PDB file of C-alpha atoms and ligand atoms in Angstrom:
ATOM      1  CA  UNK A   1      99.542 105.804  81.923  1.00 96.00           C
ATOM      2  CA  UNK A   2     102.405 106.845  84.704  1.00 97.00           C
ATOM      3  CA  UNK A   3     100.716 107.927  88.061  1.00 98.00           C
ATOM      4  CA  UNK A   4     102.413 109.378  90.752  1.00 98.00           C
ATOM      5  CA  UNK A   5     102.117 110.378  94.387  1.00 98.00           C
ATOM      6  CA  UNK A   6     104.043 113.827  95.481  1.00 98.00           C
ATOM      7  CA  UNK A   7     103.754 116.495  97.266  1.00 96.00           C
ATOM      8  CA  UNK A   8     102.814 114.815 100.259  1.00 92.00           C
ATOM      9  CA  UNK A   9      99.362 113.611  98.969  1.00 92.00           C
ATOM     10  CA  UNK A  10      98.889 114.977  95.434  1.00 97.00           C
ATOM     11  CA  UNK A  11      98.277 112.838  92.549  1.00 97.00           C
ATOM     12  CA  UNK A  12      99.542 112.982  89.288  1.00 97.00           C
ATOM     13  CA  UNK A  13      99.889 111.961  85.540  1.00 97.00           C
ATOM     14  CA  UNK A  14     103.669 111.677  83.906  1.00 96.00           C
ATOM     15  CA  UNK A  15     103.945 112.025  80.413  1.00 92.00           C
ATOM     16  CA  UNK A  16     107.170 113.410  78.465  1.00 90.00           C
ATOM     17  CA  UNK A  17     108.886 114.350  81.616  1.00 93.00           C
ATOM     18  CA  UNK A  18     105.944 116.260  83.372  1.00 96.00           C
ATOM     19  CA  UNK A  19     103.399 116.041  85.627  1.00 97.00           C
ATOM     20  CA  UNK A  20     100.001 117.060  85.910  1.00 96.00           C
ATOM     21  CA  UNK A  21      98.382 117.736  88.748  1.00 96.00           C
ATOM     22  CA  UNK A  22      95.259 115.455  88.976  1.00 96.00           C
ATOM     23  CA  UNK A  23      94.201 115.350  92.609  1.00 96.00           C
ATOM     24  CA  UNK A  24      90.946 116.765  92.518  1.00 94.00           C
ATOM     25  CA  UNK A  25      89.993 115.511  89.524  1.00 92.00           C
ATOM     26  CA  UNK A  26      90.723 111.578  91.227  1.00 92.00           C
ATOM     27  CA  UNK A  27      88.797 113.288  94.004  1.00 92.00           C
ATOM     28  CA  UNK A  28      91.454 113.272  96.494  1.00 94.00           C
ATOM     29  CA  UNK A  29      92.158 115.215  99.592  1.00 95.00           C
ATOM     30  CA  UNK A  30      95.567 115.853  99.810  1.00 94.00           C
ATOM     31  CA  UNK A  31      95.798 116.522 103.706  1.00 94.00           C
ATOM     32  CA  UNK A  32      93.647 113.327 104.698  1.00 94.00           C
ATOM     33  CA  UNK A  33      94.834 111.194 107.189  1.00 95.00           C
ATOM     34  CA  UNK A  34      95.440 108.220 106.452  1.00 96.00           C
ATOM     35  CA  UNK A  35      97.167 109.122 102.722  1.00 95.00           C
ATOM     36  CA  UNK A  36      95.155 106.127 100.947  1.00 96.00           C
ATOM     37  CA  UNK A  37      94.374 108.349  98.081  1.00 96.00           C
ATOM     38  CA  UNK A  38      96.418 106.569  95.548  1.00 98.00           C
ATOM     39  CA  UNK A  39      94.542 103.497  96.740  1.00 98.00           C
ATOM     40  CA  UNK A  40      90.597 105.038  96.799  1.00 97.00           C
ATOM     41  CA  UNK A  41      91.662 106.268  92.524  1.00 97.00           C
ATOM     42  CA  UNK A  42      92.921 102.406  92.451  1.00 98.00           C
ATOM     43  CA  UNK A  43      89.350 101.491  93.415  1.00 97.00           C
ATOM     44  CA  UNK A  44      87.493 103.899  91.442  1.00 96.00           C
ATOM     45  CA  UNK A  45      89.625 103.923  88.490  1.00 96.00           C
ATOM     46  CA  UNK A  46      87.165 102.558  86.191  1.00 95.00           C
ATOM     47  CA  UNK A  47      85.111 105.147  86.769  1.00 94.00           C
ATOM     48  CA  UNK A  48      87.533 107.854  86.670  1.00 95.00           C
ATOM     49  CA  UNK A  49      90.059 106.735  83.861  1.00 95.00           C
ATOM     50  CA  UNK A  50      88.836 109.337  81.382  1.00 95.00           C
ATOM     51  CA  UNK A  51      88.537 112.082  83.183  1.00 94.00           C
ATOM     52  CA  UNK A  52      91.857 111.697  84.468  1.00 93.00           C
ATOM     53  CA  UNK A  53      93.119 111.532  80.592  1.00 92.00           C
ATOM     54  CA  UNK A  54      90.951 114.262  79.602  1.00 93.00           C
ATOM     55  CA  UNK A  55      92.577 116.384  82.251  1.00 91.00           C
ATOM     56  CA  UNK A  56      96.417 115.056  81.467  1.00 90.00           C
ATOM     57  CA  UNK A  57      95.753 115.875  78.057  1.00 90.00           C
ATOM     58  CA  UNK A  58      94.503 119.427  78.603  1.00 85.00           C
ATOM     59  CA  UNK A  59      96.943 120.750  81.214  1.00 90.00           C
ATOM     60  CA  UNK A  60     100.788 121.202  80.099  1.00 89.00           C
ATOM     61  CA  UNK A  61     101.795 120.105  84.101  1.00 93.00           C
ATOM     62  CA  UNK A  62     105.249 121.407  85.271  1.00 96.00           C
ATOM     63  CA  UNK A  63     108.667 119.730  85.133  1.00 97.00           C
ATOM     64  CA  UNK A  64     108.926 116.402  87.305  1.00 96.00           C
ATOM     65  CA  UNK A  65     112.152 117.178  89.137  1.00 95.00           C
ATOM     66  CA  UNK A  66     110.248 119.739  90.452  1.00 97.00           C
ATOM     67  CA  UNK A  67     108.202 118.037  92.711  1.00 98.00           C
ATOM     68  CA  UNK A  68     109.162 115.519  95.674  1.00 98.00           C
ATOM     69  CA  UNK A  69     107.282 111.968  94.578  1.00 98.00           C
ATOM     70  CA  UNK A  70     106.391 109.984  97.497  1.00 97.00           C
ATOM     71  CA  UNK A  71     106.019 105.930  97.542  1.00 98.00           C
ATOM     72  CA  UNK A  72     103.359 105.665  94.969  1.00 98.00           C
ATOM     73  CA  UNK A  73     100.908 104.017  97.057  1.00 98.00           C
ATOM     74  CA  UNK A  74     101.745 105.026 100.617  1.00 97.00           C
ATOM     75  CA  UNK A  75      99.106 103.357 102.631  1.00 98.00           C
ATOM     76  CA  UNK A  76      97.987  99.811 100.829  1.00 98.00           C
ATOM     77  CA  UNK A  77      95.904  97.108 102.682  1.00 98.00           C
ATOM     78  CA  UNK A  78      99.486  94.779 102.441  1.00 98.00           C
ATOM     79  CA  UNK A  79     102.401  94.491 101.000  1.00 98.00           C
ATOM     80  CA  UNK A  80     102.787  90.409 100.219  1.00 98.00           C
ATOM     81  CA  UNK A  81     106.593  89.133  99.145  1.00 97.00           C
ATOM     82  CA  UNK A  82     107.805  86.434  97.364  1.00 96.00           C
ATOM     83  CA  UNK A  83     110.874  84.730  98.611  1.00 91.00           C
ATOM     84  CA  UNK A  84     113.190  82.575  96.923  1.00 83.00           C
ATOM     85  CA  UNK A  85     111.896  82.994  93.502  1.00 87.00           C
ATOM     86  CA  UNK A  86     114.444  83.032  91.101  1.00 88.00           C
ATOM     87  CA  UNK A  87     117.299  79.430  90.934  1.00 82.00           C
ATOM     88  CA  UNK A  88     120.305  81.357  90.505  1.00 79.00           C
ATOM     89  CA  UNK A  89     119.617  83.385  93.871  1.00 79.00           C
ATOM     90  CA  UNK A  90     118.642  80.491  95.370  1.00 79.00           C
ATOM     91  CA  UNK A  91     121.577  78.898  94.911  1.00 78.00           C
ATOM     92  CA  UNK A  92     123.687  82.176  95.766  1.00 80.00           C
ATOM     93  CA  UNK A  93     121.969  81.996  99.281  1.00 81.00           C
ATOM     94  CA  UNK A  94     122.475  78.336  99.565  1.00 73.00           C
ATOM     95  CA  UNK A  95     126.071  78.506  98.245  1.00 62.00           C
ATOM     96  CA  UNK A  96     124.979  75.529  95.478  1.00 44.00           C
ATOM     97  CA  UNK A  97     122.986  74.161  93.665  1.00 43.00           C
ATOM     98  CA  UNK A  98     119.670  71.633  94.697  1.00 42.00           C
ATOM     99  CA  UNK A  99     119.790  70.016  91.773  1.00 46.00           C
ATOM    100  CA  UNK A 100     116.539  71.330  90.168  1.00 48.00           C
ATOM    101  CA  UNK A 101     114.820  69.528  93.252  1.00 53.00           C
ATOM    102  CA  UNK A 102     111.295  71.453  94.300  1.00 56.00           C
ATOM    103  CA  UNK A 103     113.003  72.701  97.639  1.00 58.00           C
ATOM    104  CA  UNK A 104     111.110  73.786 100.666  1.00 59.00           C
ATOM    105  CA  UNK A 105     113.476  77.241 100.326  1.00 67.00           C
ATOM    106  CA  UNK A 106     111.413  78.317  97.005  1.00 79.00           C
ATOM    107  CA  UNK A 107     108.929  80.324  96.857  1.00 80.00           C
ATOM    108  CA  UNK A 108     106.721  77.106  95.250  1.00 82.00           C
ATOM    109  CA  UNK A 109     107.482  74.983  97.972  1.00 82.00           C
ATOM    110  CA  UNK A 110     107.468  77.716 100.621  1.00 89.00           C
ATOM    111  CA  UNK A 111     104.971  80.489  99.529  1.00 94.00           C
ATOM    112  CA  UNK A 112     105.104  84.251 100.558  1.00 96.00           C
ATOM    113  CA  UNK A 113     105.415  86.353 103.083  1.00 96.00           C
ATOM    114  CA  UNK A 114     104.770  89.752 104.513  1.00 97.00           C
ATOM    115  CA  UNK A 115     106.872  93.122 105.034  1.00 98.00           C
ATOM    116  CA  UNK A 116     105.341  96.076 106.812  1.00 98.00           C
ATOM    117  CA  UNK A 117     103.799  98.687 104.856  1.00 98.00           C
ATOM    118  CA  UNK A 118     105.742 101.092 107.158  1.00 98.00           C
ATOM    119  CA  UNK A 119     108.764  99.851 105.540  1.00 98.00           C
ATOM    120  CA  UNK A 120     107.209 101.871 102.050  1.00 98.00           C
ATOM    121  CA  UNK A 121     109.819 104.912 100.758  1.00 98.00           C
ATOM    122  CA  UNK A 122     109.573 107.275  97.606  1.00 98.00           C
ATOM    123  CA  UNK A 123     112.096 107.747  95.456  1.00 97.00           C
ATOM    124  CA  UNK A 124     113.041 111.104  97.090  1.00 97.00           C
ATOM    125  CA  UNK A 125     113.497 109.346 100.157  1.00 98.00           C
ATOM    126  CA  UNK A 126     117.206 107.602 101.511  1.00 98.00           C
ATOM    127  CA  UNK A 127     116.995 104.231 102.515  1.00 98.00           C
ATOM    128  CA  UNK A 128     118.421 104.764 106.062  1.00 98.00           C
ATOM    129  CA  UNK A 129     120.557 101.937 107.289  1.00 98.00           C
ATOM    130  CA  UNK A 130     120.150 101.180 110.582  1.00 98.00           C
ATOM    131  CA  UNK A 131     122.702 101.008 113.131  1.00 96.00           C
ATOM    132  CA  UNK A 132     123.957  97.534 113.282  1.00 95.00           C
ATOM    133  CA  UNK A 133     126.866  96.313 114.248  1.00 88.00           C
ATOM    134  CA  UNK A 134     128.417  93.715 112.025  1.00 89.00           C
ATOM    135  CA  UNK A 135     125.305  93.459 109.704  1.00 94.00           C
ATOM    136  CA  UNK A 136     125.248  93.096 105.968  1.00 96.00           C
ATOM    137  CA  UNK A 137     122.198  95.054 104.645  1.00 97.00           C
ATOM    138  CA  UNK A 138     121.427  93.971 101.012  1.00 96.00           C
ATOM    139  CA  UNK A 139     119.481  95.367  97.943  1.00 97.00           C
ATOM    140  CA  UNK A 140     116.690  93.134  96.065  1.00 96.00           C
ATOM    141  CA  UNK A 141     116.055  93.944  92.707  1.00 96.00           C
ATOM    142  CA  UNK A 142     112.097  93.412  92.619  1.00 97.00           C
ATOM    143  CA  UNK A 143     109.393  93.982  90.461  1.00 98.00           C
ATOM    144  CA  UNK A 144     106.374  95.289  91.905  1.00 98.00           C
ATOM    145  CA  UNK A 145     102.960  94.890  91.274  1.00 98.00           C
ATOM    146  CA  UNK A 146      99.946  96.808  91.803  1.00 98.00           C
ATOM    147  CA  UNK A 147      97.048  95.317  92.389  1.00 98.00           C
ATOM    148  CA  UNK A 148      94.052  96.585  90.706  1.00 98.00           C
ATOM    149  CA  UNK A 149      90.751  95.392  92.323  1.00 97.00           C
ATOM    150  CA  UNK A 150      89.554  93.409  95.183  1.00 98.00           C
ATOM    151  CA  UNK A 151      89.670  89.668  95.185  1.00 98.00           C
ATOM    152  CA  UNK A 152      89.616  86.319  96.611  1.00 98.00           C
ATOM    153  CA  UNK A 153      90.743  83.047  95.264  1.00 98.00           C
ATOM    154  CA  UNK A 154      91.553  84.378  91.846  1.00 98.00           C
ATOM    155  CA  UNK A 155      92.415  81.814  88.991  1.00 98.00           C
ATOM    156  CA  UNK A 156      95.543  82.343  87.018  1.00 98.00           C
ATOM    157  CA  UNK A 157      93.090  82.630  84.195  1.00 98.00           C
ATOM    158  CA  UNK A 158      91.724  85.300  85.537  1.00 98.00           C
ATOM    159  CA  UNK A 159      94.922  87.214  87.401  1.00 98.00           C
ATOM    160  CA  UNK A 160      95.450  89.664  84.417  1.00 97.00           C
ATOM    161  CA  UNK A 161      92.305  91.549  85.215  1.00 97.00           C
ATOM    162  CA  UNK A 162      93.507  92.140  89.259  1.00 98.00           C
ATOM    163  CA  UNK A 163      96.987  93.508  87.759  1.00 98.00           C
ATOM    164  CA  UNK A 164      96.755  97.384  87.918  1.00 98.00           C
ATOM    165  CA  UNK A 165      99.960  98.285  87.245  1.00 98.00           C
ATOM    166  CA  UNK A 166     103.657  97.970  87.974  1.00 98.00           C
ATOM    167  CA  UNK A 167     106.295  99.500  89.926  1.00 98.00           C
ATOM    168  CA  UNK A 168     109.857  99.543  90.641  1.00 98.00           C
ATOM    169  CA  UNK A 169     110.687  98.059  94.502  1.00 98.00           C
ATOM    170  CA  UNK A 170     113.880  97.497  96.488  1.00 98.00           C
ATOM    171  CA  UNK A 171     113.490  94.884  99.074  1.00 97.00           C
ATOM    172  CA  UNK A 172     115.925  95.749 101.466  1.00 98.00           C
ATOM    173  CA  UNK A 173     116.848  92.961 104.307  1.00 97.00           C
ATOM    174  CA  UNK A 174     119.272  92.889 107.092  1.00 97.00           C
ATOM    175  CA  UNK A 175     120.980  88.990 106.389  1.00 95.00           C
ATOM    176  CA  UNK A 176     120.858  86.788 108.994  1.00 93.00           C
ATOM    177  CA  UNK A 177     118.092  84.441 111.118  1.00 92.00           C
ATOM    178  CA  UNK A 178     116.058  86.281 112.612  1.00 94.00           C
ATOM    179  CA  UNK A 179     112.844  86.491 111.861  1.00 95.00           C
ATOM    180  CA  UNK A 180     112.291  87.824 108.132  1.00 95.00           C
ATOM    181  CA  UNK A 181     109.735  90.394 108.599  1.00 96.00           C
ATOM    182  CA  UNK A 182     111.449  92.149 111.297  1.00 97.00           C
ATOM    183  CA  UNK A 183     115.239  91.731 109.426  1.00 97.00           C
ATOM    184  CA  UNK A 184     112.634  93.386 106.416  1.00 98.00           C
ATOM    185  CA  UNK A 185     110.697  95.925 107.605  1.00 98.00           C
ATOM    186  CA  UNK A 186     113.269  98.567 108.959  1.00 98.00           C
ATOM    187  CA  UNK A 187     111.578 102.002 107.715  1.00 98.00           C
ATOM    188  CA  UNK A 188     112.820 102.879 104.514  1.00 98.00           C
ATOM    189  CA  UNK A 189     113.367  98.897 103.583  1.00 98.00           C
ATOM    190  CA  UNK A 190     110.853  99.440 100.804  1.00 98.00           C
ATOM    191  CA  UNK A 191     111.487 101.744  98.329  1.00 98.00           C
ATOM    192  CA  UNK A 192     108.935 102.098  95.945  1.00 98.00           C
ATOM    193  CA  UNK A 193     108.201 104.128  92.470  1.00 97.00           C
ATOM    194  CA  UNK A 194     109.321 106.439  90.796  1.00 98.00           C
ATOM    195  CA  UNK A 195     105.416 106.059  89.659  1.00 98.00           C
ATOM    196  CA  UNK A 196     102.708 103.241  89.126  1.00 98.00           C
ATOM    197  CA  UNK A 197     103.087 102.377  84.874  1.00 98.00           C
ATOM    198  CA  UNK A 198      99.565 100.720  84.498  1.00 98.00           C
ATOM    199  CA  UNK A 199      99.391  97.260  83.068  1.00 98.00           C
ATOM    200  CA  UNK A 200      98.183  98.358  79.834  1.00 97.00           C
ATOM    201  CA  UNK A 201     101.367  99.617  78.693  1.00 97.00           C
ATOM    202  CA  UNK A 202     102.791  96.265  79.299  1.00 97.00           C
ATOM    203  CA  UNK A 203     102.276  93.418  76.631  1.00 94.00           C
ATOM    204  CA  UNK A 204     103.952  90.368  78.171  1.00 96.00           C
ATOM    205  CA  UNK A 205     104.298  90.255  82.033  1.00 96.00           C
ATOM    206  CA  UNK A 206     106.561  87.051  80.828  1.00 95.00           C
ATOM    207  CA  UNK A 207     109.270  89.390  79.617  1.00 96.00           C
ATOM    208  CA  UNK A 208     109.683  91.920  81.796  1.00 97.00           C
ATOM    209  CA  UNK A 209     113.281  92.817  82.113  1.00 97.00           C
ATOM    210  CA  UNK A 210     114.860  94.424  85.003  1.00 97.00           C
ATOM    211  CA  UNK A 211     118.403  95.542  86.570  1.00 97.00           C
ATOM    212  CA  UNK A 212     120.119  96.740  89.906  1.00 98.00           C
ATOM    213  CA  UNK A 213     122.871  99.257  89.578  1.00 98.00           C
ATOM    214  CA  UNK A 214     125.043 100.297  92.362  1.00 98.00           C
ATOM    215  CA  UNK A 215     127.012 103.467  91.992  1.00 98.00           C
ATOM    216  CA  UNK A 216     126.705 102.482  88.411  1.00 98.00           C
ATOM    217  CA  UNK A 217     127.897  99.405  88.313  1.00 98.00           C
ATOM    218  CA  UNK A 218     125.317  96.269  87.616  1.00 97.00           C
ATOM    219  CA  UNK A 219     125.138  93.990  90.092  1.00 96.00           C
ATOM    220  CA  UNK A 220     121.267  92.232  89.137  1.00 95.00           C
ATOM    221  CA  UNK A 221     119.565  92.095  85.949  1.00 95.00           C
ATOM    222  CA  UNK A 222     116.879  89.392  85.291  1.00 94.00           C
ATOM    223  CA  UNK A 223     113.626  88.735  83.432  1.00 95.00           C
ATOM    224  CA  UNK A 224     110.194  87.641  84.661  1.00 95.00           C
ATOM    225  CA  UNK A 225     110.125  84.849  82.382  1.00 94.00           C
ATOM    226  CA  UNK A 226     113.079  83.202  84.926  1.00 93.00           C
ATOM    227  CA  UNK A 227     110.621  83.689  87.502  1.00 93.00           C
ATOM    228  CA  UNK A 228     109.907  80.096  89.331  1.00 93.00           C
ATOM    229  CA  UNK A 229     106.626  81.341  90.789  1.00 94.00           C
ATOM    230  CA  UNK A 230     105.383  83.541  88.000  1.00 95.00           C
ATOM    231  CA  UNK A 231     102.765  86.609  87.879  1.00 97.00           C
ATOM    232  CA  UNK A 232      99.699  84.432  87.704  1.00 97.00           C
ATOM    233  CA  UNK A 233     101.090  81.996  90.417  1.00 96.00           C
ATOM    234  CA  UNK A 234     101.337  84.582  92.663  1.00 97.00           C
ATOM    235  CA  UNK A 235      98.114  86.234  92.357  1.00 98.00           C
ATOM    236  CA  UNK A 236      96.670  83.101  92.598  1.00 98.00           C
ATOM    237  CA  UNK A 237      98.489  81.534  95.436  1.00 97.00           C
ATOM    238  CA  UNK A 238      98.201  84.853  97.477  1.00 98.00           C
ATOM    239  CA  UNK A 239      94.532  85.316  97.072  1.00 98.00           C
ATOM    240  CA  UNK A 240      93.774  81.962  97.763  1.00 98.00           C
ATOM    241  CA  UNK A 241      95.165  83.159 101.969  1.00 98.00           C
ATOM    242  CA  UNK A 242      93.738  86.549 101.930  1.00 98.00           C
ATOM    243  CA  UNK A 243      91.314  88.868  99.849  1.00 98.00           C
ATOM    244  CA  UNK A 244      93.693  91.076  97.706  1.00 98.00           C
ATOM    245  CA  UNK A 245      92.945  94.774  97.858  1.00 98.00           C
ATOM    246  CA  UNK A 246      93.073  97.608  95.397  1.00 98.00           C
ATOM    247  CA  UNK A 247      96.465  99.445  95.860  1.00 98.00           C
ATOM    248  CA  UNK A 248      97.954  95.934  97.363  1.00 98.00           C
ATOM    249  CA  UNK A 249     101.488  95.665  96.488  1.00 98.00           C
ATOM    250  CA  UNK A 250     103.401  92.309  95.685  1.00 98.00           C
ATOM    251  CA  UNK A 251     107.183  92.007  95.349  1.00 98.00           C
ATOM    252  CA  UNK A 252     108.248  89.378  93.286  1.00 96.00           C
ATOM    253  CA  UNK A 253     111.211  88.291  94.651  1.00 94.00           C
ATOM    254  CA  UNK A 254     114.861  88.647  93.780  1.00 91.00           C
ATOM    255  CA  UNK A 255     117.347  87.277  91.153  1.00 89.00           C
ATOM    256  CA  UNK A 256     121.095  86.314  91.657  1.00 88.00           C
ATOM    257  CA  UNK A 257     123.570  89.296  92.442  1.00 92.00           C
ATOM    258  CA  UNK A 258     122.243  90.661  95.973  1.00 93.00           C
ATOM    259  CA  UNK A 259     125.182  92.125  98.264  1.00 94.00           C
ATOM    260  CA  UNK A 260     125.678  94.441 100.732  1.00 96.00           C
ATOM    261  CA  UNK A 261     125.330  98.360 100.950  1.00 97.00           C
ATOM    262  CA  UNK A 262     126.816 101.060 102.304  1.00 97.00           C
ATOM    263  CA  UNK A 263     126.600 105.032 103.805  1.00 98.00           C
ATOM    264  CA  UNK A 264     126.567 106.901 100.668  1.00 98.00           C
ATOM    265  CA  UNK A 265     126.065 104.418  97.982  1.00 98.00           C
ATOM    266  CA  UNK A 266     123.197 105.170  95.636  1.00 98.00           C
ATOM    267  CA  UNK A 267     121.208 102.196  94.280  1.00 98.00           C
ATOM    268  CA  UNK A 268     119.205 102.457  91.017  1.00 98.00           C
ATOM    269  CA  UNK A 269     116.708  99.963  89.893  1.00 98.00           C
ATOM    270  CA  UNK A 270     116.115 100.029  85.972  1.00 98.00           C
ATOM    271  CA  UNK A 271     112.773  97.732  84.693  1.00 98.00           C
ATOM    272  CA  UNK A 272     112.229  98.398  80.797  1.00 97.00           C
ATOM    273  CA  UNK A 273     108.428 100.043  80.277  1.00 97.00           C
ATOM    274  CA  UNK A 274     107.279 100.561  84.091  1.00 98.00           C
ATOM    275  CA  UNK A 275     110.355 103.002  85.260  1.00 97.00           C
ATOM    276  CA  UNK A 276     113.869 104.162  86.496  1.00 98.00           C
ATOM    277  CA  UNK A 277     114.838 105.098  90.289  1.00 98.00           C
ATOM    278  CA  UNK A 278     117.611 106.082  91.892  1.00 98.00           C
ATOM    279  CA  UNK A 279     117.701 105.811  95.583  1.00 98.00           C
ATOM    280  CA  UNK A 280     120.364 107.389  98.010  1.00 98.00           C
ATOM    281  CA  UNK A 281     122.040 104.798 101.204  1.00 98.00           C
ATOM    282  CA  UNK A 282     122.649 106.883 104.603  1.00 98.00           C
ATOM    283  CA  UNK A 283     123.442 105.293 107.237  1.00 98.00           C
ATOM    284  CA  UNK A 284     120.976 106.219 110.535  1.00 98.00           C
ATOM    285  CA  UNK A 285     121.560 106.318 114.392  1.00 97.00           C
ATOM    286  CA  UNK A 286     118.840 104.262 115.748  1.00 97.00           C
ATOM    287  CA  UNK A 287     117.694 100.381 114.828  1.00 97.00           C
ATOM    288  CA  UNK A 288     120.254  98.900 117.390  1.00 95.00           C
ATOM    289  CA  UNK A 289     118.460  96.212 120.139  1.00 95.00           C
ATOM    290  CA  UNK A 290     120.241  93.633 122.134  1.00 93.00           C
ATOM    291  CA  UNK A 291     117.728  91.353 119.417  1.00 93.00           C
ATOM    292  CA  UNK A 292     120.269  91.384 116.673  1.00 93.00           C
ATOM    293  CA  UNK A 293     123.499  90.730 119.430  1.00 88.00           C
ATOM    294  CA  UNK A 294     121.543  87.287 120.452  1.00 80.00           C
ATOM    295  CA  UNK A 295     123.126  85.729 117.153  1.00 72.00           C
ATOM    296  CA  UNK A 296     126.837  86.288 117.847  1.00 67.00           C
ATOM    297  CA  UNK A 297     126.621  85.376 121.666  1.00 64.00           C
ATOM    298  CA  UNK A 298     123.867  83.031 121.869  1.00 61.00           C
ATOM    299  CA  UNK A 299     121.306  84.392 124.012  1.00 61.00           C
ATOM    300  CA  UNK A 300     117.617  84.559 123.844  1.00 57.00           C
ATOM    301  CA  UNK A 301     116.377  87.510 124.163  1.00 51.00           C
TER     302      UNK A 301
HETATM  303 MN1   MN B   1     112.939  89.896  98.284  1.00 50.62          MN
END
């Protein structure tokens, strides 16, 4: 199943191009503050799987590019990243190769880190460069994964069951050395979507295949199965530092080919069985501080 947020706060099945509108069946209140109703039907959905099929099946919905979908979960618990998790873009960042050495710059030597859940877009939302002077900003081609139910200290054994579903995600980064999750979490750095396929409808999370187009032409494609920290790994490594929520969201890191974008570039993110998304590049007005000048003249700030 394909579910969607749009509308600001409505829920909804995709199937053949349209969406049905199953808010109050999920029992969801679109205007409530915080928008965590993607992530209470997460919790539930056990409970409320067949009613929600029941009612996708017996409403004809309307035409999807006639709503505005929204990140598909907008308010999760965390959104965890992996780093460093594919050789060949390690060795792009590195400009060569370690050798096949365990280095402390992979994600199994180094673990994960975090990016702000403000950073979350929808696919109907620009990624909005930020004013910068002298800044690459770069795509990341990254699956995302939807985490299904709470947990602690799950077994790799066992990780299947916490997998909800899977989404498209753009990890968007300023380059440079500052710290990571502030070079990460511009708004807008996170573009999620266009919906939540549900792990069901994949068969092998080992060959999951997935490309990064810019203005058409490919600049990433790569397959989980390259992954050096794979799905299991990560569930398990993750939960064994924090209790993983329904509706948590983990990006599995990036393959070779990142580079830099620009005002007006679109970037689309292809990954066979969970989804397609195009996303437009503007560039924005604010995001300047005197943080990002420290680099070039050498001043703490
Ligand atoms: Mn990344």
């Amino acid at each position: 199943m394909k579910l969607v947020s749009f509308n600001h706060g409505h829920i909804g099945v995709v199937e053949a191009g349209r969406v049905v509108d199953v808010t109050e069946v999920a029992g969801i209140d679109p205007q409530a503050w915080p928008p965590v109703g993607m992530v209470r039907l997460i919790e539930g959905w056990p409970a409320r799987r067949a009613a929600l099929e029941a009612a996708a099946r017996g409403r004809e919905g309307r035409p999807l590019d006639e709503v505005r979908l929204d990140a598909p979960v907008q308010w999760p618990n965390k959104v965890i990243a992996f780093p460093a998790n594919y050789h060949a873009h390690i060795d792009e960042m590195k400009h060569g190769s370690n050798g096949g050495v365990v280095s402390k710059f992979q994600a199994s030597g180094q673990g994960f880190f975090l990016k702000a859940n403000s950073s979350l877009s929808g696919p109907a939302d620009p990624i909005v460069l930020p004013a910068l002077d002298g800044r690459e900003i770069h795509h990341e081609c990254e699956l995302g994964i939807i985490i299904g139910k709470r947990g602690r200290a799950v077994s790799r054994e066992q990780s299947r069951e916490y997998v909800f579903g899977f989404t498209c995600l753009i990890d968007m980064v300023v380059r440079g050395k500052e710290e990571r999750v502030m070079r990460k979490s511009y708004d807008t750095f996170c573009p999620t979507g266009p919906w939540i396929t549900t792990a069901d409808e994949i068969t092998n999370f080992d060959a999951i295949c997935m490309r990064l187009l810019v203005n058409g032409e490919e600049r990433q494609s790569a397959t989980t199965r390259d992954l050096i920290v794979d799905i299991p790994e990560m569930i398990a490594m993750s939960s064994a530092v924090m209790t993983l929520e329904p509706g948590d969201i983990i990006a599995t890191g990036t393959p070779a080919g990142v580079g830099p974008v620009r005002d007006g570039d679109v970037i689309e993110i292809v990954i066979d069985g969970v989804g397609v998304m195009s996303v437009q590049v503007v560039q924005g007005t604010v995001g300047g501080h005197a943080v990002w000048d420290a680099a070039k003249t050498g001043l703490a700030v």
